[in-house]
Amino acid sequence: MPRVKEEVEKLQTQYVTISTAEQREQYASDFEKEYEEYLALKKKDKVICDQFEKLRERYDKAPDKRSSEVRQINRKVRELFKQYIQDSNWCRDKERLMKLEAKLAHIKFLFKEFEKDNSGATV
């Protein structure tokens, strides 16, 4: 997902170091606009991750890694992976989630830097 890397680079020029309370408020507003969508996408992603996690747990508990049960688990992992990779909605949502994570993390970092730099000042 090379577009995510481009998006991160764009964010770093769009959201620069916060120097005023007004700028911080604008960034906070942008953060809030995106946060609900982020949570919804994160919830969908967790459901998918949980499917793979359950299969991993079954694999880890299998005493014989060459058993038919393990082959079945491996087959199911490949099937799920193929299903999601071929699903354009999932790919779009996953890319959007990654972009939102990058954006929100960057803004949050800028908030922390601003608060650290202005910890003694009245803002």
mmCIF file with all atom_site columns, C-alpha atoms in Angstrom:
data_model
loop_
_atom_site.group_PDB
_atom_site.id
_atom_site.type_symbol
_atom_site.label_atom_id
_atom_site.label_alt_id
_atom_site.label_comp_id
_atom_site.label_asym_id
_atom_site.label_entity_id
_atom_site.label_seq_id
_atom_site.pdbx_PDB_ins_code
_atom_site.Cartn_x
_atom_site.Cartn_y
_atom_site.Cartn_z
_atom_site.occupancy
_atom_site.B_iso_or_equiv
_atom_site.pdbx_formal_charge
_atom_site.auth_seq_id
_atom_site.auth_comp_id
_atom_site.auth_asym_id
_atom_site.auth_atom_id
_atom_site.pdbx_PDB_model_num
ATOM 1   C CA . MET A 1 1   ? 0.000   0.000   0.000  1.00 0.00 ? 1   MET A CA 1
ATOM 2   C CA . PRO A 1 2   ? 2.446   2.620   -1.252 1.00 0.00 ? 2   PRO A CA 1
ATOM 3   C CA . ARG A 1 3   ? -0.216  5.332   -1.144 1.00 0.00 ? 3   ARG A CA 1
ATOM 4   C CA . VAL A 1 4   ? -0.117  5.185   2.643  1.00 0.00 ? 4   VAL A CA 1
ATOM 5   C CA . LYS A 1 5   ? 3.553   6.199   2.631  1.00 0.00 ? 5   LYS A CA 1
ATOM 6   C CA . GLU A 1 6   ? 2.749   9.111   0.322  1.00 0.00 ? 6   GLU A CA 1
ATOM 7   C CA . GLU A 1 7   ? -0.088  10.120  2.633  1.00 0.00 ? 7   GLU A CA 1
ATOM 8   C CA . VAL A 1 8   ? 2.227   10.133  5.654  1.00 0.00 ? 8   VAL A CA 1
ATOM 9   C CA . GLU A 1 9   ? 4.701   12.361  3.819  1.00 0.00 ? 9   GLU A CA 1
ATOM 10  C CA . LYS A 1 10  ? 1.840   14.687  2.853  1.00 0.00 ? 10  LYS A CA 1
ATOM 11  C CA . LEU A 1 11  ? 0.634   14.812  6.468  1.00 0.00 ? 11  LEU A CA 1
ATOM 12  C CA . GLN A 1 12  ? 4.029   15.914  7.671  1.00 0.00 ? 12  GLN A CA 1
ATOM 13  C CA . THR A 1 13  ? 3.884   18.951  5.417  1.00 0.00 ? 13  THR A CA 1
ATOM 14  C CA . GLN A 1 14  ? 0.191   19.617  6.028  1.00 0.00 ? 14  GLN A CA 1
ATOM 15  C CA . TYR A 1 15  ? 0.394   19.287  9.826  1.00 0.00 ? 15  TYR A CA 1
ATOM 16  C CA . VAL A 1 16  ? 3.484   21.107  10.978 1.00 0.00 ? 16  VAL A CA 1
ATOM 17  C CA . THR A 1 17  ? 4.662   21.966  14.479 1.00 0.00 ? 17  THR A CA 1
ATOM 18  C CA . ILE A 1 18  ? 1.906   23.663  16.448 1.00 0.00 ? 18  ILE A CA 1
ATOM 19  C CA . SER A 1 19  ? 2.859   27.183  17.441 1.00 0.00 ? 19  SER A CA 1
ATOM 20  C CA . THR A 1 20  ? -0.439  28.755  18.529 1.00 0.00 ? 20  THR A CA 1
ATOM 21  C CA . ALA A 1 21  ? -3.530  27.795  20.501 1.00 0.00 ? 21  ALA A CA 1
ATOM 22  C CA . GLU A 1 22  ? -5.636  28.513  17.405 1.00 0.00 ? 22  GLU A CA 1
ATOM 23  C CA . GLN A 1 23  ? -3.560  26.127  15.327 1.00 0.00 ? 23  GLN A CA 1
ATOM 24  C CA . ARG A 1 24  ? -3.932  23.498  18.064 1.00 0.00 ? 24  ARG A CA 1
ATOM 25  C CA . GLU A 1 25  ? -7.714  23.972  18.025 1.00 0.00 ? 25  GLU A CA 1
ATOM 26  C CA . GLN A 1 26  ? -7.798  23.508  14.249 1.00 0.00 ? 26  GLN A CA 1
ATOM 27  C CA . TYR A 1 27  ? -5.775  20.306  14.530 1.00 0.00 ? 27  TYR A CA 1
ATOM 28  C CA . ALA A 1 28  ? -8.065  19.115  17.338 1.00 0.00 ? 28  ALA A CA 1
ATOM 29  C CA . SER A 1 29  ? -11.077 19.769  15.125 1.00 0.00 ? 29  SER A CA 1
ATOM 30  C CA . ASP A 1 30  ? -9.483  17.778  12.291 1.00 0.00 ? 30  ASP A CA 1
ATOM 31  C CA . PHE A 1 31  ? -8.685  14.968  14.731 1.00 0.00 ? 31  PHE A CA 1
ATOM 32  C CA . GLU A 1 32  ? -12.277 14.800  15.973 1.00 0.00 ? 32  GLU A CA 1
ATOM 33  C CA . LYS A 1 33  ? -13.691 14.746  12.435 1.00 0.00 ? 33  LYS A CA 1
ATOM 34  C CA . GLU A 1 34  ? -11.675 11.624  11.613 1.00 0.00 ? 34  GLU A CA 1
ATOM 35  C CA . TYR A 1 35  ? -11.766 9.810   14.956 1.00 0.00 ? 35  TYR A CA 1
ATOM 36  C CA . GLU A 1 36  ? -15.228 8.211   14.669 1.00 0.00 ? 36  GLU A CA 1
ATOM 37  C CA . GLU A 1 37  ? -14.432 6.799   11.244 1.00 0.00 ? 37  GLU A CA 1
ATOM 38  C CA . TYR A 1 38  ? -11.137 5.500   12.605 1.00 0.00 ? 38  TYR A CA 1
ATOM 39  C CA . LEU A 1 39  ? -12.914 3.711   15.474 1.00 0.00 ? 39  LEU A CA 1
ATOM 40  C CA . ALA A 1 40  ? -15.431 2.093   13.119 1.00 0.00 ? 40  ALA A CA 1
ATOM 41  C CA . LEU A 1 41  ? -12.702 0.872   10.768 1.00 0.00 ? 41  LEU A CA 1
ATOM 42  C CA . LYS A 1 42  ? -10.588 -0.323  13.696 1.00 0.00 ? 42  LYS A CA 1
ATOM 43  C CA . LYS A 1 43  ? -13.538 -2.347  14.993 1.00 0.00 ? 43  LYS A CA 1
ATOM 44  C CA . LYS A 1 44  ? -14.021 -4.014  11.581 1.00 0.00 ? 44  LYS A CA 1
ATOM 45  C CA . ASP A 1 45  ? -10.300 -4.723  11.371 1.00 0.00 ? 45  ASP A CA 1
ATOM 46  C CA . LYS A 1 46  ? -10.287 -6.290  14.836 1.00 0.00 ? 46  LYS A CA 1
ATOM 47  C CA . VAL A 1 47  ? -12.992 -8.772  13.816 1.00 0.00 ? 47  VAL A CA 1
ATOM 48  C CA . ILE A 1 48  ? -10.786 -9.901  10.937 1.00 0.00 ? 48  ILE A CA 1
ATOM 49  C CA . CYS A 1 49  ? -7.641  -10.006 13.070 1.00 0.00 ? 49  CYS A CA 1
ATOM 50  C CA . ASP A 1 50  ? -9.488  -12.066 15.676 1.00 0.00 ? 50  ASP A CA 1
ATOM 51  C CA . GLN A 1 51  ? -10.275 -14.704 13.029 1.00 0.00 ? 51  GLN A CA 1
ATOM 52  C CA . PHE A 1 52  ? -6.579  -15.084 12.263 1.00 0.00 ? 52  PHE A CA 1
ATOM 53  C CA . GLU A 1 53  ? -5.660  -14.991 15.952 1.00 0.00 ? 53  GLU A CA 1
ATOM 54  C CA . LYS A 1 54  ? -8.030  -17.879 16.735 1.00 0.00 ? 54  LYS A CA 1
ATOM 55  C CA . LEU A 1 55  ? -6.460  -19.902 13.946 1.00 0.00 ? 55  LEU A CA 1
ATOM 56  C CA . ARG A 1 56  ? -2.980  -19.082 15.262 1.00 0.00 ? 56  ARG A CA 1
ATOM 57  C CA . GLU A 1 57  ? -3.988  -20.220 18.741 1.00 0.00 ? 57  GLU A CA 1
ATOM 58  C CA . ARG A 1 58  ? -5.316  -23.497 17.327 1.00 0.00 ? 58  ARG A CA 1
ATOM 59  C CA . TYR A 1 59  ? -2.069  -23.942 15.410 1.00 0.00 ? 59  TYR A CA 1
ATOM 60  C CA . ASP A 1 60  ? 0.046   -23.234 18.506 1.00 0.00 ? 60  ASP A CA 1
ATOM 61  C CA . LYS A 1 61  ? -1.930  -25.783 20.556 1.00 0.00 ? 61  LYS A CA 1
ATOM 62  C CA . ALA A 1 62  ? -1.622  -28.529 17.960 1.00 0.00 ? 62  ALA A CA 1
ATOM 63  C CA . PRO A 1 63  ? 0.892   -31.094 19.253 1.00 0.00 ? 63  PRO A CA 1
ATOM 64  C CA . ASP A 1 64  ? 1.824   -32.381 15.801 1.00 0.00 ? 64  ASP A CA 1
ATOM 65  C CA . LYS A 1 65  ? 2.572   -29.631 13.295 1.00 0.00 ? 65  LYS A CA 1
ATOM 66  C CA . ARG A 1 66  ? 2.256   -32.171 10.462 1.00 0.00 ? 66  ARG A CA 1
ATOM 67  C CA . SER A 1 67  ? -1.214  -33.352 11.427 1.00 0.00 ? 67  SER A CA 1
ATOM 68  C CA . SER A 1 68  ? -4.332  -33.078 9.292  1.00 0.00 ? 68  SER A CA 1
ATOM 69  C CA . GLU A 1 69  ? -5.668  -30.541 11.785 1.00 0.00 ? 69  GLU A CA 1
ATOM 70  C CA . VAL A 1 70  ? -2.689  -28.250 11.139 1.00 0.00 ? 70  VAL A CA 1
ATOM 71  C CA . ARG A 1 71  ? -3.060  -28.681 7.379  1.00 0.00 ? 71  ARG A CA 1
ATOM 72  C CA . GLN A 1 72  ? -6.715  -27.702 7.755  1.00 0.00 ? 72  GLN A CA 1
ATOM 73  C CA . ILE A 1 73  ? -5.745  -24.630 9.802  1.00 0.00 ? 73  ILE A CA 1
ATOM 74  C CA . ASN A 1 74  ? -3.166  -23.616 7.203  1.00 0.00 ? 74  ASN A CA 1
ATOM 75  C CA . ARG A 1 75  ? -5.704  -24.058 4.430  1.00 0.00 ? 75  ARG A CA 1
ATOM 76  C CA . LYS A 1 76  ? -8.232  -21.910 6.305  1.00 0.00 ? 76  LYS A CA 1
ATOM 77  C CA . VAL A 1 77  ? -5.610  -19.166 6.831  1.00 0.00 ? 77  VAL A CA 1
ATOM 78  C CA . ARG A 1 78  ? -4.801  -19.136 3.109  1.00 0.00 ? 78  ARG A CA 1
ATOM 79  C CA . GLU A 1 79  ? -8.503  -19.068 2.198  1.00 0.00 ? 79  GLU A CA 1
ATOM 80  C CA . LEU A 1 80  ? -9.241  -16.176 4.562  1.00 0.00 ? 80  LEU A CA 1
ATOM 81  C CA . PHE A 1 81  ? -6.195  -14.259 3.369  1.00 0.00 ? 81  PHE A CA 1
ATOM 82  C CA . LYS A 1 82  ? -7.166  -14.736 -0.263 1.00 0.00 ? 82  LYS A CA 1
ATOM 83  C CA . GLN A 1 83  ? -10.758 -13.732 0.508  1.00 0.00 ? 83  GLN A CA 1
ATOM 84  C CA . TYR A 1 84  ? -9.706  -10.467 2.124  1.00 0.00 ? 84  TYR A CA 1
ATOM 85  C CA . ILE A 1 85  ? -7.033  -9.582  -0.410 1.00 0.00 ? 85  ILE A CA 1
ATOM 86  C CA . GLN A 1 86  ? -9.531  -10.020 -3.259 1.00 0.00 ? 86  GLN A CA 1
ATOM 87  C CA . ASP A 1 87  ? -12.205 -7.958  -1.475 1.00 0.00 ? 87  ASP A CA 1
ATOM 88  C CA . SER A 1 88  ? -11.924 -4.404  -2.827 1.00 0.00 ? 88  SER A CA 1
ATOM 89  C CA . ASN A 1 89  ? -13.979 -3.059  0.091  1.00 0.00 ? 89  ASN A CA 1
ATOM 90  C CA . TRP A 1 90  ? -11.602 -4.625  2.601  1.00 0.00 ? 90  TRP A CA 1
ATOM 91  C CA . CYS A 1 91  ? -8.573  -3.307  0.733  1.00 0.00 ? 91  CYS A CA 1
ATOM 92  C CA . ARG A 1 92  ? -10.067 0.183   0.602  1.00 0.00 ? 92  ARG A CA 1
ATOM 93  C CA . ASP A 1 93  ? -11.004 0.085   4.294  1.00 0.00 ? 93  ASP A CA 1
ATOM 94  C CA . LYS A 1 94  ? -7.595  -1.256  5.320  1.00 0.00 ? 94  LYS A CA 1
ATOM 95  C CA . GLU A 1 95  ? -5.809  1.459   3.368  1.00 0.00 ? 95  GLU A CA 1
ATOM 96  C CA . ARG A 1 96  ? -8.093  4.123   4.847  1.00 0.00 ? 96  ARG A CA 1
ATOM 97  C CA . LEU A 1 97  ? -7.492  2.750   8.351  1.00 0.00 ? 97  LEU A CA 1
ATOM 98  C CA . MET A 1 98  ? -3.741  2.905   7.861  1.00 0.00 ? 98  MET A CA 1
ATOM 99  C CA . LYS A 1 99  ? -3.950  6.487   6.615  1.00 0.00 ? 99  LYS A CA 1
ATOM 100 C CA . LEU A 1 100 ? -6.165  7.523   9.516  1.00 0.00 ? 100 LEU A CA 1
ATOM 101 C CA . GLU A 1 101 ? -3.852  5.831   12.014 1.00 0.00 ? 101 GLU A CA 1
ATOM 102 C CA . ALA A 1 102 ? -0.912  7.729   10.564 1.00 0.00 ? 102 ALA A CA 1
ATOM 103 C CA . LYS A 1 103 ? -2.787  11.032  10.529 1.00 0.00 ? 103 LYS A CA 1
ATOM 104 C CA . LEU A 1 104 ? -4.171  10.737  14.049 1.00 0.00 ? 104 LEU A CA 1
ATOM 105 C CA . ALA A 1 105 ? -0.842  9.548   15.455 1.00 0.00 ? 105 ALA A CA 1
ATOM 106 C CA . HIS A 1 106 ? 0.948   12.470  13.808 1.00 0.00 ? 106 HIS A CA 1
ATOM 107 C CA . ILE A 1 107 ? -1.533  15.013  15.146 1.00 0.00 ? 107 ILE A CA 1
ATOM 108 C CA . LYS A 1 108 ? -1.347  13.432  18.604 1.00 0.00 ? 108 LYS A CA 1
ATOM 109 C CA . PHE A 1 109 ? 2.454   13.673  18.482 1.00 0.00 ? 109 PHE A CA 1
ATOM 110 C CA . LEU A 1 110 ? 2.182   17.351  17.582 1.00 0.00 ? 110 LEU A CA 1
ATOM 111 C CA . PHE A 1 111 ? -0.221  17.892  20.506 1.00 0.00 ? 111 PHE A CA 1
ATOM 112 C CA . LYS A 1 112 ? 2.258   16.333  22.919 1.00 0.00 ? 112 LYS A CA 1
ATOM 113 C CA . GLU A 1 113 ? 5.122   18.413  21.564 1.00 0.00 ? 113 GLU A CA 1
ATOM 114 C CA . PHE A 1 114 ? 3.035   21.589  21.858 1.00 0.00 ? 114 PHE A CA 1
ATOM 115 C CA . GLU A 1 115 ? 2.013   20.754  25.423 1.00 0.00 ? 115 GLU A CA 1
ATOM 116 C CA . LYS A 1 116 ? 5.613   19.937  26.358 1.00 0.00 ? 116 LYS A CA 1
ATOM 117 C CA . ASP A 1 117 ? 6.871   23.183  24.846 1.00 0.00 ? 117 ASP A CA 1
ATOM 118 C CA . ASN A 1 118 ? 4.093   25.206  26.504 1.00 0.00 ? 118 ASN A CA 1
ATOM 119 C CA . SER A 1 119 ? 3.827   23.419  29.843 1.00 0.00 ? 119 SER A CA 1
ATOM 120 C CA . GLY A 1 120 ? 4.626   26.582  31.780 1.00 0.00 ? 120 GLY A CA 1
ATOM 121 C CA . ALA A 1 121 ? 2.764   28.995  29.527 1.00 0.00 ? 121 ALA A CA 1
ATOM 122 C CA . THR A 1 122 ? -0.900  29.899  29.595 1.00 0.00 ? 122 THR A CA 1
ATOM 123 C CA . VAL A 1 123 ? -2.525  28.682  26.402 1.00 0.00 ? 123 VAL A CA 1
#
